[in-house]
Short mmCIF file of C-alpha atoms in Angstrom, two decimals:
data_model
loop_
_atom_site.label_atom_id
_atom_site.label_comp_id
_atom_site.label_asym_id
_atom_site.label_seq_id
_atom_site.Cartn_x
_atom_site.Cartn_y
_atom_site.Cartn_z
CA UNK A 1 31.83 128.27 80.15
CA UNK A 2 34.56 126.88 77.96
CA UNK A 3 37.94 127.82 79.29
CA UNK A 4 39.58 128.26 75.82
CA UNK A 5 36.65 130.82 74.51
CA UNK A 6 37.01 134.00 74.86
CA UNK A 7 35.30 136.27 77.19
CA UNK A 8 33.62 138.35 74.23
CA UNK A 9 30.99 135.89 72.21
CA UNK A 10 31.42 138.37 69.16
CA UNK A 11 34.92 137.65 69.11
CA UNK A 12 35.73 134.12 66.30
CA UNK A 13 37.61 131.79 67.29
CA UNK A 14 38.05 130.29 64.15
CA UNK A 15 38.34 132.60 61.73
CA UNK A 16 41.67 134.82 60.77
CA UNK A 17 41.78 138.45 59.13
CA UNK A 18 42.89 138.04 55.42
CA UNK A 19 44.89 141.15 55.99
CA UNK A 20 46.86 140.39 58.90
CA UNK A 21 45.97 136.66 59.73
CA UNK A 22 45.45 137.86 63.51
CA UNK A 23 42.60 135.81 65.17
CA UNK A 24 40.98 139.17 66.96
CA UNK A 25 37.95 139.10 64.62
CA UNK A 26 34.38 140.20 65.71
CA UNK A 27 31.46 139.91 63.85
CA UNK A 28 30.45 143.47 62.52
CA UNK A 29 27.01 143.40 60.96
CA UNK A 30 25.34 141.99 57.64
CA UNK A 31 25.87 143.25 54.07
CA UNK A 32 22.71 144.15 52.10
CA UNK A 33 23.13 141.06 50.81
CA UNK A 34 22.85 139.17 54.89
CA UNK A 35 26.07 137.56 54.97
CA UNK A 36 27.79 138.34 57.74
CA UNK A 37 30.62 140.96 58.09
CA UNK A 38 33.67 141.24 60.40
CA UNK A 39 35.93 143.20 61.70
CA UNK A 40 39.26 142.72 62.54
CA UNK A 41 40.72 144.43 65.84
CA UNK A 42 44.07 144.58 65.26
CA UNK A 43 44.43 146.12 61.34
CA UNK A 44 40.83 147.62 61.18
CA UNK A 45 39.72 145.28 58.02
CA UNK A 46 36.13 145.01 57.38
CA UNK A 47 35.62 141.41 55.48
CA UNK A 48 33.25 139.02 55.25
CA UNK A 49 34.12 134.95 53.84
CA UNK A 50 33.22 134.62 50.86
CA UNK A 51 32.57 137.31 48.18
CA UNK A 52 29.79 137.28 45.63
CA UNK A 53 31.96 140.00 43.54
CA UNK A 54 34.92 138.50 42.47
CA UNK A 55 36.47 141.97 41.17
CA UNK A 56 38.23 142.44 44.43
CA UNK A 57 41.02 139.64 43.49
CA UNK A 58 43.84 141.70 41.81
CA UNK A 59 43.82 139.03 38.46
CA UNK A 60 40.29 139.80 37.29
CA UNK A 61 40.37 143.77 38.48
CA UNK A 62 43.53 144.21 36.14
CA UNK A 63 41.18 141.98 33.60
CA UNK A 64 38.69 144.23 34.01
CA UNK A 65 40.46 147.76 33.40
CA UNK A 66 42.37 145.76 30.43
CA UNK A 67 39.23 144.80 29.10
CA UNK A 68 37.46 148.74 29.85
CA UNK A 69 40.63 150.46 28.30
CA UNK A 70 40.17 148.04 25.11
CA UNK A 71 36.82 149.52 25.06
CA UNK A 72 34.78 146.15 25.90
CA UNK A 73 31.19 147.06 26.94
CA UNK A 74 29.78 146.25 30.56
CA UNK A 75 28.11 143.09 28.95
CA UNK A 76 30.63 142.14 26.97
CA UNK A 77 32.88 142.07 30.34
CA UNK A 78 30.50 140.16 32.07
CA UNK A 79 30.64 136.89 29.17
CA UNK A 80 34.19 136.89 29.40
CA UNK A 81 35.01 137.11 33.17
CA UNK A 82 32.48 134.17 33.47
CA UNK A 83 33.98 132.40 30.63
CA UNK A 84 30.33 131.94 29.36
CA UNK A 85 30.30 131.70 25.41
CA UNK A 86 29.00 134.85 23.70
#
């Protein structure tokens, strides 16, 4: 057994919580989607890498309700967020 790993196999070694940054991350279970989840020990934070739904960034969610309150339909939203010519 490696001397640097930790005694817990669930627990990453290499990946940081993009709450806290702490390196106390488990793996947590898959999404619906299979990717892997984790969760992080010391803050709670369920994340997993990379995100298919980009509306979690706070640029493109205030985009979004902009875009809602101008009263842009769901489709409509969809074009522009991908920058994708109507």
């Amino acid at each position: 057994m490696n001397k640097n790993a930790t005694w817990c196999s669930r627990i990453s070694d290499d990946l940081n919580c993009p709450k806290c940054k702490e390196k106390k991350v488990i793996r947590n279970g898959r999404t619906k989607n299979y990717k892997q989840q984790y969760y992080c020990k010391m803050c709670c934070h369920r994340f997993i890498e990379s995100y298919t739904n980009q509306a979690y960034k706070l640029n493109i969610n205030q985009n979004i309700i902009q875009l809602t309150k101008e009263g842009r339909r769901h489709c409509w939203l969809y074009l522009h967020l991908h920058q994708v010519p109507p």
